[in-house]
XYZ file of C-alpha atoms in Angstrom:
622
model
C 55.841 102.660 -48.138
C 58.298 100.152 -46.187
C 58.679 96.646 -46.434
C 56.967 94.269 -44.559
C 59.521 92.602 -42.067
C 59.564 88.349 -41.394
C 57.914 88.027 -37.843
C 60.974 86.904 -36.455
C 62.619 90.126 -37.356
C 61.840 91.835 -34.467
C 62.071 92.819 -31.111
C 60.022 93.428 -28.153
C 59.390 96.917 -25.700
C 56.642 97.431 -23.466
C 56.003 98.982 -20.440
C 53.901 96.088 -18.282
C 50.586 97.493 -19.932
C 50.954 97.330 -23.344
C 54.029 96.671 -25.847
C 55.494 97.179 -29.207
C 57.613 95.432 -31.624
C 60.384 97.324 -33.227
C 61.886 95.249 -36.257
C 65.603 94.759 -37.387
C 65.298 98.483 -39.377
C 64.076 100.360 -36.863
C 60.447 100.415 -37.170
C 57.851 100.561 -34.845
C 55.199 98.136 -37.194
C 53.077 97.387 -34.207
C 51.576 99.151 -31.232
C 48.549 99.713 -29.174
C 47.413 101.355 -26.911
C 46.719 101.914 -23.918
C 46.601 98.385 -23.546
C 47.828 95.340 -25.162
C 44.429 94.690 -26.650
C 43.352 98.306 -27.599
C 42.940 99.596 -31.081
C 46.004 99.649 -33.160
C 48.258 102.949 -34.078
C 51.146 101.234 -35.272
C 50.240 98.168 -37.217
C 52.079 98.399 -40.547
C 52.924 94.044 -39.596
C 49.711 93.627 -40.986
C 49.222 96.326 -43.379
C 52.033 98.483 -44.891
C 49.599 101.147 -46.480
C 47.003 101.158 -44.228
C 48.253 99.993 -40.766
C 51.057 102.945 -39.822
C 54.504 102.736 -38.285
C 57.203 104.970 -36.802
C 60.483 104.469 -38.649
C 63.804 105.621 -37.670
C 66.973 104.524 -40.126
C 69.634 106.386 -42.436
C 68.406 108.029 -44.705
C 70.517 106.771 -47.828
C 73.103 104.529 -48.622
C 73.696 101.072 -47.709
C 73.915 99.193 -44.577
C 73.993 96.023 -42.209
C 71.717 96.169 -39.247
C 72.349 94.418 -36.123
C 69.878 93.966 -33.027
C 70.493 93.604 -28.830
C 68.937 93.784 -25.876
C 71.462 95.713 -23.240
C 71.786 92.552 -21.128
C 69.654 91.563 -18.000
C 66.733 94.215 -19.557
C 64.275 94.957 -22.420
C 66.197 98.069 -23.958
C 65.796 96.873 -27.820
C 69.424 98.754 -29.700
C 69.081 98.435 -33.504
C 72.647 99.289 -34.821
C 73.039 100.411 -38.407
C 76.709 99.857 -39.864
C 77.566 101.921 -42.833
C 80.636 103.023 -44.661
C 80.264 106.053 -42.958
C 79.980 104.852 -39.641
C 77.908 103.482 -37.374
C 74.241 104.746 -35.771
C 72.634 103.288 -33.194
C 68.555 102.940 -32.009
C 67.498 102.794 -28.437
C 64.201 101.858 -28.092
C 62.566 101.391 -24.666
C 58.948 102.184 -22.511
C 59.464 103.269 -18.630
C 57.916 100.963 -17.045
C 54.076 101.541 -15.563
C 53.781 99.161 -12.331
C 50.999 100.838 -10.671
C 47.432 101.152 -11.920
C 45.636 101.485 -15.154
C 47.094 104.427 -17.347
C 46.003 105.976 -20.530
C 49.299 108.113 -20.738
C 52.161 105.605 -22.244
C 55.654 106.442 -23.409
C 57.880 104.970 -26.121
C 60.957 106.556 -26.022
C 63.702 106.207 -29.449
C 67.324 107.560 -28.747
C 69.789 107.956 -31.558
C 73.082 108.348 -31.159
C 76.440 108.003 -33.142
C 79.109 105.734 -31.875
C 81.309 106.220 -34.862
C 81.405 108.556 -37.911
C 78.610 110.318 -39.365
C 75.115 108.833 -39.923
C 72.612 111.203 -41.619
C 68.821 109.499 -39.684
C 65.493 109.915 -41.359
C 62.676 109.837 -38.782
C 58.620 109.072 -40.450
C 55.853 108.601 -38.242
C 52.958 107.676 -39.577
C 49.990 106.643 -37.110
C 47.221 105.282 -38.229
C 44.454 105.023 -35.937
C 41.952 101.981 -34.742
C 43.613 99.398 -37.156
C 43.299 102.190 -39.780
C 39.945 102.767 -39.776
C 40.009 106.044 -37.632
C 40.822 109.553 -39.360
C 43.059 111.813 -37.059
C 44.344 115.084 -37.328
C 47.959 116.561 -37.169
C 49.863 119.797 -35.728
C 53.569 119.995 -36.293
C 54.972 122.883 -33.711
C 58.544 122.558 -34.794
C 60.588 120.210 -32.643
C 56.933 118.704 -31.415
C 53.771 117.264 -33.195
C 50.298 116.215 -31.748
C 48.084 113.555 -33.685
C 45.123 113.444 -32.577
C 42.154 111.256 -32.707
C 38.459 110.971 -31.862
C 39.692 108.724 -28.902
C 43.446 108.809 -28.437
C 46.247 111.931 -28.792
C 49.462 111.603 -29.517
C 52.570 113.791 -28.663
C 55.398 113.586 -30.288
C 58.687 115.425 -29.305
C 62.211 115.885 -29.349
C 64.064 117.484 -26.430
C 65.430 121.363 -27.077
C 68.760 121.754 -28.001
C 71.454 120.949 -25.853
C 75.160 121.479 -26.729
C 76.320 120.285 -23.356
C 74.611 117.139 -23.975
C 75.643 117.144 -28.007
C 72.290 117.159 -28.734
C 71.263 118.566 -32.081
C 68.214 120.040 -32.501
C 65.117 117.782 -34.739
C 62.375 119.839 -36.392
C 59.659 118.063 -38.059
C 57.690 118.363 -41.237
C 54.228 117.708 -42.113
C 53.944 114.717 -44.811
C 50.294 113.640 -45.524
C 49.033 112.347 -42.186
C 52.175 111.909 -39.756
C 55.534 113.491 -39.934
C 59.037 113.078 -40.841
C 62.394 114.931 -39.555
C 65.952 114.338 -40.912
C 69.347 114.643 -38.173
C 72.570 113.860 -38.714
C 75.081 113.074 -35.667
C 78.247 112.710 -35.183
C 80.721 110.350 -33.772
C 79.251 111.034 -29.709
C 76.793 113.327 -30.423
C 73.086 111.748 -29.176
C 69.494 113.058 -29.271
C 65.699 111.370 -28.342
C 62.229 111.199 -29.337
C 59.456 110.635 -26.510
C 55.725 109.028 -28.253
C 53.113 109.834 -26.006
C 49.461 108.537 -26.214
C 46.498 109.670 -24.378
C 48.552 113.213 -23.245
C 45.141 115.462 -23.951
C 45.472 118.489 -21.965
C 49.155 117.302 -20.021
C 52.400 119.198 -21.098
C 54.358 117.022 -23.786
C 57.615 119.128 -22.787
C 60.055 117.582 -20.836
C 63.338 119.143 -19.043
C 66.687 118.582 -20.506
C 68.034 114.876 -19.305
C 64.891 113.298 -18.812
C 64.949 110.902 -21.098
C 68.200 109.882 -19.928
C 66.703 109.625 -16.467
C 64.213 107.383 -17.800
C 67.037 105.112 -19.442
C 68.550 104.513 -16.484
C 65.781 104.128 -14.103
C 64.188 101.432 -17.063
C 67.819 100.158 -16.688
C 67.923 99.425 -13.262
C 64.498 98.236 -13.131
C 65.053 95.428 -15.377
C 68.185 94.703 -13.984
C 66.825 94.936 -10.523
C 63.495 92.793 -11.228
C 66.041 89.955 -12.983
C 68.495 89.521 -9.422
C 65.304 88.315 -7.995
C 65.672 84.976 -10.141
C 66.666 81.794 -8.248
C 67.698 80.197 -11.891
C 71.300 78.990 -12.047
C 71.188 76.591 -14.762
C 72.792 75.797 -17.945
C 70.979 77.657 -20.027
C 70.614 81.299 -18.484
C 70.726 83.595 -20.835
C 67.773 81.889 -23.093
C 65.503 81.303 -18.984
C 66.696 84.934 -18.600
C 65.179 86.496 -21.967
C 62.589 83.925 -21.658
C 61.337 85.470 -18.388
C 62.062 89.003 -19.109
C 59.861 88.359 -21.962
C 56.881 86.585 -20.232
C 57.059 89.647 -17.987
C 56.469 92.111 -20.723
C 53.288 90.163 -21.923
C 51.754 90.657 -18.104
C 49.406 93.391 -17.160
C 50.876 94.690 -13.897
C 47.264 96.401 -12.458
C 45.487 92.684 -12.730
C 48.853 90.160 -12.852
C 47.403 88.664 -15.953
C 49.898 87.288 -18.736
C 48.371 88.080 -22.453
C 48.992 84.790 -24.819
C 51.125 87.196 -27.088
C 51.114 90.876 -27.724
C 50.016 90.682 -31.627
C 47.140 89.938 -33.386
C 46.469 88.630 -36.978
C 49.982 86.950 -37.413
C 49.209 83.643 -39.527
C 50.742 79.989 -38.346
C 50.720 79.314 -42.562
C 52.006 81.882 -44.852
C 48.727 83.547 -47.152
C 46.502 80.865 -44.222
C 43.474 81.749 -42.738
C 44.863 80.628 -39.166
C 44.856 84.138 -38.250
C 44.028 84.438 -34.658
C 44.165 87.340 -31.798
C 46.153 86.599 -29.199
C 46.321 89.672 -26.952
C 44.500 87.987 -23.644
C 45.045 85.690 -20.890
C 44.070 81.959 -21.451
C 43.140 80.041 -17.954
C 45.164 77.156 -19.858
C 48.286 79.223 -19.500
C 47.856 79.462 -15.243
C 49.021 76.237 -14.210
C 52.032 76.581 -16.849
C 52.900 80.124 -15.780
C 52.341 79.568 -11.871
C 54.723 76.995 -12.245
C 57.999 78.587 -14.533
C 57.518 81.720 -12.451
C 58.046 79.727 -8.736
C 60.459 77.875 -10.654
C 62.435 80.796 -11.457
C 61.764 82.142 -8.076
C 59.433 84.980 -9.097
C 57.164 84.683 -6.006
C 55.215 88.088 -6.274
C 54.026 87.244 -10.016
C 52.677 83.577 -9.324
C 50.712 84.746 -6.660
C 49.379 87.929 -9.099
C 48.216 85.618 -11.177
C 46.849 83.290 -9.252
C 45.149 86.334 -7.457
C 43.459 86.709 -11.459
C 42.886 83.432 -11.711
C 41.272 82.701 -8.313
C 38.828 86.127 -9.326
C 38.245 84.039 -11.906
C 36.963 80.962 -10.290
C 34.786 83.292 -8.201
C 32.847 84.532 -10.662
C 30.263 82.632 -12.807
C 30.036 82.555 -17.092
C 26.407 82.624 -17.399
C 26.631 80.486 -20.561
C 26.015 76.983 -21.244
C 30.194 76.141 -21.574
C 30.580 76.453 -17.998
C 31.715 78.675 -15.399
C 35.018 79.503 -16.452
C 35.326 80.666 -19.616
C 38.693 79.610 -21.440
C 40.083 83.747 -21.753
C 39.599 86.707 -20.802
C 40.757 90.225 -20.906
C 43.576 91.337 -19.364
C 40.983 93.339 -16.837
C 38.799 90.145 -15.958
C 36.394 91.199 -18.240
C 35.272 88.497 -21.438
C 33.397 90.318 -24.085
C 35.309 89.056 -27.020
C 33.200 89.100 -29.740
C 35.416 88.414 -33.127
C 35.820 90.461 -36.104
C 37.145 90.629 -39.537
C 39.471 93.727 -40.001
C 38.365 93.874 -44.307
C 40.394 96.262 -44.918
C 44.148 94.901 -43.903
C 45.716 92.996 -46.320
C 47.439 90.861 -43.603
C 50.456 90.020 -42.974
C 52.450 88.968 -46.572
C 48.633 88.395 -47.762
C 46.915 86.511 -45.507
C 43.961 87.092 -44.695
C 41.149 87.343 -42.721
C 43.176 89.193 -40.073
C 40.751 88.957 -36.951
C 40.542 90.688 -33.740
C 38.472 89.442 -30.874
C 38.462 85.746 -30.494
C 35.604 83.265 -31.574
C 36.316 80.534 -29.411
C 36.253 81.989 -26.044
C 32.738 81.060 -25.892
C 33.604 77.034 -26.403
C 33.582 73.980 -24.019
C 36.839 73.450 -23.331
C 37.315 71.047 -19.928
C 40.827 70.940 -19.763
C 41.090 74.645 -18.666
C 39.386 73.679 -15.348
C 42.248 71.000 -14.759
C 44.552 73.431 -15.441
C 43.119 76.064 -12.987
C 42.624 73.121 -10.561
C 46.298 72.768 -10.899
C 47.557 76.062 -10.898
C 45.569 76.818 -7.540
C 47.166 73.549 -6.029
C 50.294 74.431 -7.182
C 50.620 78.502 -5.323
C 48.747 77.334 -2.092
C 51.529 74.699 -1.531
C 53.832 77.330 -2.210
C 52.319 79.899 0.568
C 49.631 81.649 -0.932
C 46.192 81.276 1.041
C 42.510 80.330 -0.105
C 39.527 82.892 1.180
C 36.650 81.142 2.313
C 34.356 82.557 -0.185
C 37.022 81.408 -2.783
C 36.587 77.831 -1.665
C 33.369 77.702 -1.701
C 32.585 78.325 -5.356
C 36.011 76.168 -5.728
C 34.070 73.507 -4.438
C 30.820 75.153 -6.979
C 33.098 74.478 -10.100
C 34.367 70.709 -9.771
C 30.738 70.031 -8.718
C 30.260 71.167 -12.416
C 33.191 69.162 -13.375
C 31.405 65.618 -11.621
C 28.209 66.664 -13.712
C 29.844 67.510 -16.970
C 32.998 65.655 -17.723
C 31.643 62.821 -19.563
C 30.321 65.261 -22.345
C 32.452 66.348 -26.068
C 33.946 69.499 -26.208
C 35.992 71.415 -28.675
C 39.664 70.872 -26.821
C 42.857 72.671 -26.490
C 43.321 73.697 -29.791
C 40.226 75.562 -30.368
C 39.576 73.407 -33.249
C 36.234 74.523 -35.242
C 35.526 71.141 -36.171
C 32.840 69.858 -33.528
C 33.117 68.777 -30.482
C 34.286 65.572 -29.553
C 35.427 63.338 -26.816
C 38.990 64.549 -26.493
C 41.469 62.307 -24.141
C 43.151 65.687 -23.232
C 40.269 67.106 -21.932
C 39.167 64.444 -19.920
C 42.715 63.350 -18.406
C 43.020 67.671 -17.019
C 38.775 66.632 -15.765
C 40.445 63.814 -13.769
C 43.690 66.411 -12.709
C 40.845 68.655 -11.781
C 38.965 66.593 -9.164
C 42.214 64.872 -8.140
C 44.387 68.531 -6.953
C 41.040 69.752 -5.519
C 40.761 66.135 -3.029
C 44.759 66.926 -2.483
C 44.082 71.022 -1.698
C 41.035 69.543 1.027
C 43.372 67.356 2.364
C 46.065 70.121 2.633
C 44.397 72.738 4.222
C 41.551 70.654 6.137
C 39.071 72.303 3.956
C 35.381 70.777 3.216
C 34.958 69.249 -0.008
C 32.552 67.010 -1.507
C 35.362 63.929 -1.460
C 33.574 60.855 -1.773
C 32.185 62.621 -4.779
C 35.366 63.266 -6.235
C 37.090 60.359 -5.903
C 34.467 57.926 -7.454
C 34.012 60.841 -10.392
C 38.136 60.498 -10.818
C 37.838 57.210 -10.561
C 35.731 56.622 -13.268
C 37.768 59.389 -15.592
C 40.517 57.354 -15.091
C 39.207 53.927 -15.928
C 37.253 55.437 -18.978
C 40.424 56.859 -20.883
C 42.541 54.217 -20.197
C 39.224 52.303 -22.201
C 38.788 54.439 -24.795
C 41.734 56.968 -24.770
C 43.963 53.682 -25.121
C 44.203 52.538 -28.929
C 45.831 49.043 -28.592
C 46.373 48.652 -32.432
C 48.070 52.120 -31.990
C 49.791 51.060 -29.349
C 49.403 55.175 -28.319
C 47.094 57.230 -26.446
C 45.088 59.423 -28.967
C 43.350 62.121 -29.825
C 39.751 61.715 -28.936
C 38.420 58.433 -28.617
C 37.921 56.018 -31.707
C 40.464 57.498 -33.564
C 44.031 56.505 -34.078
C 45.518 59.926 -34.257
C 48.398 61.343 -32.161
C 48.133 64.900 -30.322
C 50.964 66.543 -28.666
C 49.044 67.736 -26.004
C 49.163 64.063 -24.587
C 52.706 64.927 -23.844
C 51.595 66.550 -20.370
C 50.424 63.338 -19.070
C 53.484 62.354 -17.130
C 54.353 66.041 -16.569
C 50.843 66.109 -13.971
C 50.982 63.103 -12.874
C 48.538 60.977 -14.595
C 50.459 58.206 -16.438
C 54.689 57.078 -14.407
C 57.076 58.424 -17.248
C 58.219 54.768 -17.398
C 54.908 53.448 -17.854
C 55.032 50.687 -20.372
C 51.664 52.292 -22.317
C 53.373 56.228 -22.037
C 56.546 54.788 -23.232
C 55.061 53.297 -26.354
C 53.103 56.428 -26.830
C 56.204 58.526 -26.577
C 57.587 56.453 -29.438
C 54.936 57.338 -31.544
C 54.683 60.445 -31.211
C 58.357 60.506 -31.789
C 57.776 58.312 -35.214
C 54.792 60.938 -36.774
C 55.023 64.233 -34.981
C 58.416 64.887 -34.348
C 60.567 66.532 -37.218
C 63.859 66.712 -35.833
C 63.780 68.714 -33.027
C 60.312 70.196 -33.796
C 56.735 68.370 -33.053
C 53.474 68.699 -34.628
C 50.204 69.238 -32.144
C 48.558 67.012 -34.774
C 47.844 66.288 -38.162
C 45.183 67.862 -39.660
C 44.773 66.170 -42.717
C 44.126 62.611 -40.337
C 41.363 64.798 -37.849
C 39.920 67.929 -40.207
C 39.555 70.702 -38.281
C 37.463 72.867 -39.647
C 40.188 74.894 -41.141
C 41.695 75.251 -44.262
C 45.426 75.455 -45.226
C 48.185 73.561 -42.835
C 51.220 75.306 -40.316
C 53.967 74.659 -38.611
C 55.300 72.773 -35.514
C 53.964 74.198 -32.285
C 57.542 75.187 -30.585
C 55.449 75.017 -26.755
C 55.063 71.097 -28.076
C 58.861 70.739 -29.294
C 59.664 71.982 -25.144
C 56.420 69.624 -23.438
C 58.611 66.866 -25.949
C 61.823 67.774 -24.289
C 60.280 67.669 -20.779
C 58.656 64.357 -21.510
C 61.694 62.572 -22.449
C 63.605 64.151 -19.847
C 61.566 62.535 -17.286
C 61.712 59.140 -19.296
C 65.230 58.816 -18.633
C 66.065 59.800 -22.297
C 68.387 62.167 -21.020
C 71.003 62.642 -24.041
C 68.025 62.696 -26.538
C 66.105 65.409 -24.481
C 68.923 67.609 -24.073
C 70.197 67.204 -28.236
C 66.202 68.043 -28.909
C 66.493 71.120 -26.439
C 69.719 72.659 -27.368
C 68.343 72.434 -31.484
C 65.438 73.682 -30.581
C 67.878 77.049 -29.001
C 68.502 77.350 -32.918
C 65.262 78.023 -33.895
C 64.865 81.194 -31.900
C 65.203 84.162 -33.267
C 68.338 86.650 -33.122
C 67.181 88.075 -29.444
C 66.119 84.523 -28.335
C 62.089 84.704 -29.146
C 59.866 82.566 -30.493
C 56.412 83.277 -31.893
C 54.186 79.940 -31.831
C 55.063 77.994 -34.740
C 58.129 77.237 -36.492
C 57.590 77.175 -40.088
C 59.344 75.025 -42.461
C 62.590 76.361 -43.343
C 62.874 77.351 -39.823
C 60.955 80.651 -40.060
C 58.765 82.461 -37.008
C 55.176 81.557 -37.288
C 51.991 82.833 -35.562
C 51.605 85.498 -33.052
C 55.018 86.834 -31.674
C 56.204 86.188 -29.218
C 53.943 83.703 -27.871
C 53.701 82.938 -24.005
C 52.830 80.071 -24.295
C 56.491 78.740 -26.443
C 58.629 80.871 -23.874
C 57.009 79.497 -20.908
C 57.170 75.361 -21.963
C 61.064 76.614 -22.543
C 61.215 77.888 -19.103
C 59.792 74.502 -17.460
C 61.700 72.165 -20.084
C 65.124 73.759 -18.715
C 64.476 73.182 -15.326
C 63.435 70.240 -14.996
C 66.002 69.213 -17.878
C 68.299 70.544 -15.423
C 67.666 69.289 -12.082
C 66.874 65.657 -14.476
C 70.510 66.213 -15.682
C 71.352 66.975 -11.628
C 69.708 64.272 -9.654
C 69.281 61.333 -12.429
C 66.803 60.133 -14.767
C 63.437 59.823 -12.808
C 63.784 62.494 -10.407
C 61.165 65.827 -9.876
C 61.859 69.156 -9.272
C 60.329 70.870 -6.382
C 57.810 72.221 -7.771
C 57.197 69.084 -10.206
C 56.877 67.532 -6.968
C 53.529 69.339 -6.223
C 52.515 67.428 -8.994
C 53.687 63.903 -8.598
């Protein structure tokens, strides 16, 4: 049995339709195929005994490990440094940028750069989150794992003396296969794991893995050259951009919140959600970040995906939009518990699906309208049917904005009058008004203006707590909430408004620990769940942005620089940071990296132009 790695001890590889985590000991301990939200074949990050894994590491002796990405790419290198030599495992997935496919390859190359290293290969798949049975057939240099729904082929190219590639022969072991290969300095070999290759040849021509390596490196380096970002934090911003691209489902343009499920917000706790879906909430932040970095195609693709969701009808009482969808746009996210899995470090229950998908969350309408407004004002078009549907959504907001809801944090403690949901409803109406004026399209402007103004007046009267000197989480409370850091970012309040500056000060006293920001205090506002949680990296980056817009540039820069020290060794962030700096929650988290990019874009601009200015993209929000 292998050891269970810390959440932060991972790198991410992917092919733009699915992804895998590789830990610092050379183990793939999370991989779902053929899509992000498909059942896993490797899930030892959730259960080392029943989850399945694919490990390549030195066969014996003590060693140190290091990980890095090939610069400007998603090709991950895990280095093993030991007295006898230095070996490397190079992991990547050739990009699948076209239509959805069931065939996906993970390529694992082994090489030795100094001395000699003896590697042990151990592939132990467990289909359907460890619930499915499979057969194993070993044929020398190839292994076939056959499940009712999926086939996996593992093979290595034949021996090639001219390329200094030793032969590898597999042996069956339990429900998996193992091999041992010893390499001397300058020697290399490679392995390909192919999913859903039923009936297809598993053979490759000599030299094909190297060709795929070169093509994959070229793809990522060419893509990254499209970036227009030349600011102060280029390395971190570029790594965030690649990470976000890795979490994008190419056939639809949808961005998953994270490629993992069940990783806890507190070790041993129950806040263990499945994030392999696309939230409407991510849309405006994604499009803002992509536009700011110069990735127009990705911004338009996500905008089209969002437009398709607006053009649909949810068909239930929660409203015309679901809060989240699968990457293909479907909305069946029934939640279930995998009782047979122990969870990461005993954190149960392990959940797949997401029961919050049927909640009413008013803020998604503001975020959707904001995203569409951003896209249109930067060159995207709006078809007649799409505009008509957007007006229908706006009518729904006009009728329902003054109703309780579950809120941005998807708590399970009952519906409330959340201030964040109210001011995002204000955004929804405000952006549609602006779009109608910008495009000349027909809209129910008088009604939108009246309801928008009613929302504003209500928030100023009920969302503001005079005795607390702050905007609060929900009406009638004195609880602070980090989601309200977005109020000046999206133009609801002026960043130098005394009411806002007082709110910012109160948040700094209560929600901020060093550079880290809690989303709210669960003890002050019960959310229906047991246990505590770490600080939210997304909120910490929102805090940077709010400080910068409010003219506190020195403070903002120091908080931002401190936040970067909490990234893992590869520059990746999970959802949360724990008390001792450990990463918590699903990993890596799209929202954390989106917020990092947006904070860097705005902070760069403020430092270059002086406090109080907005950047080109932000001008559309002000």
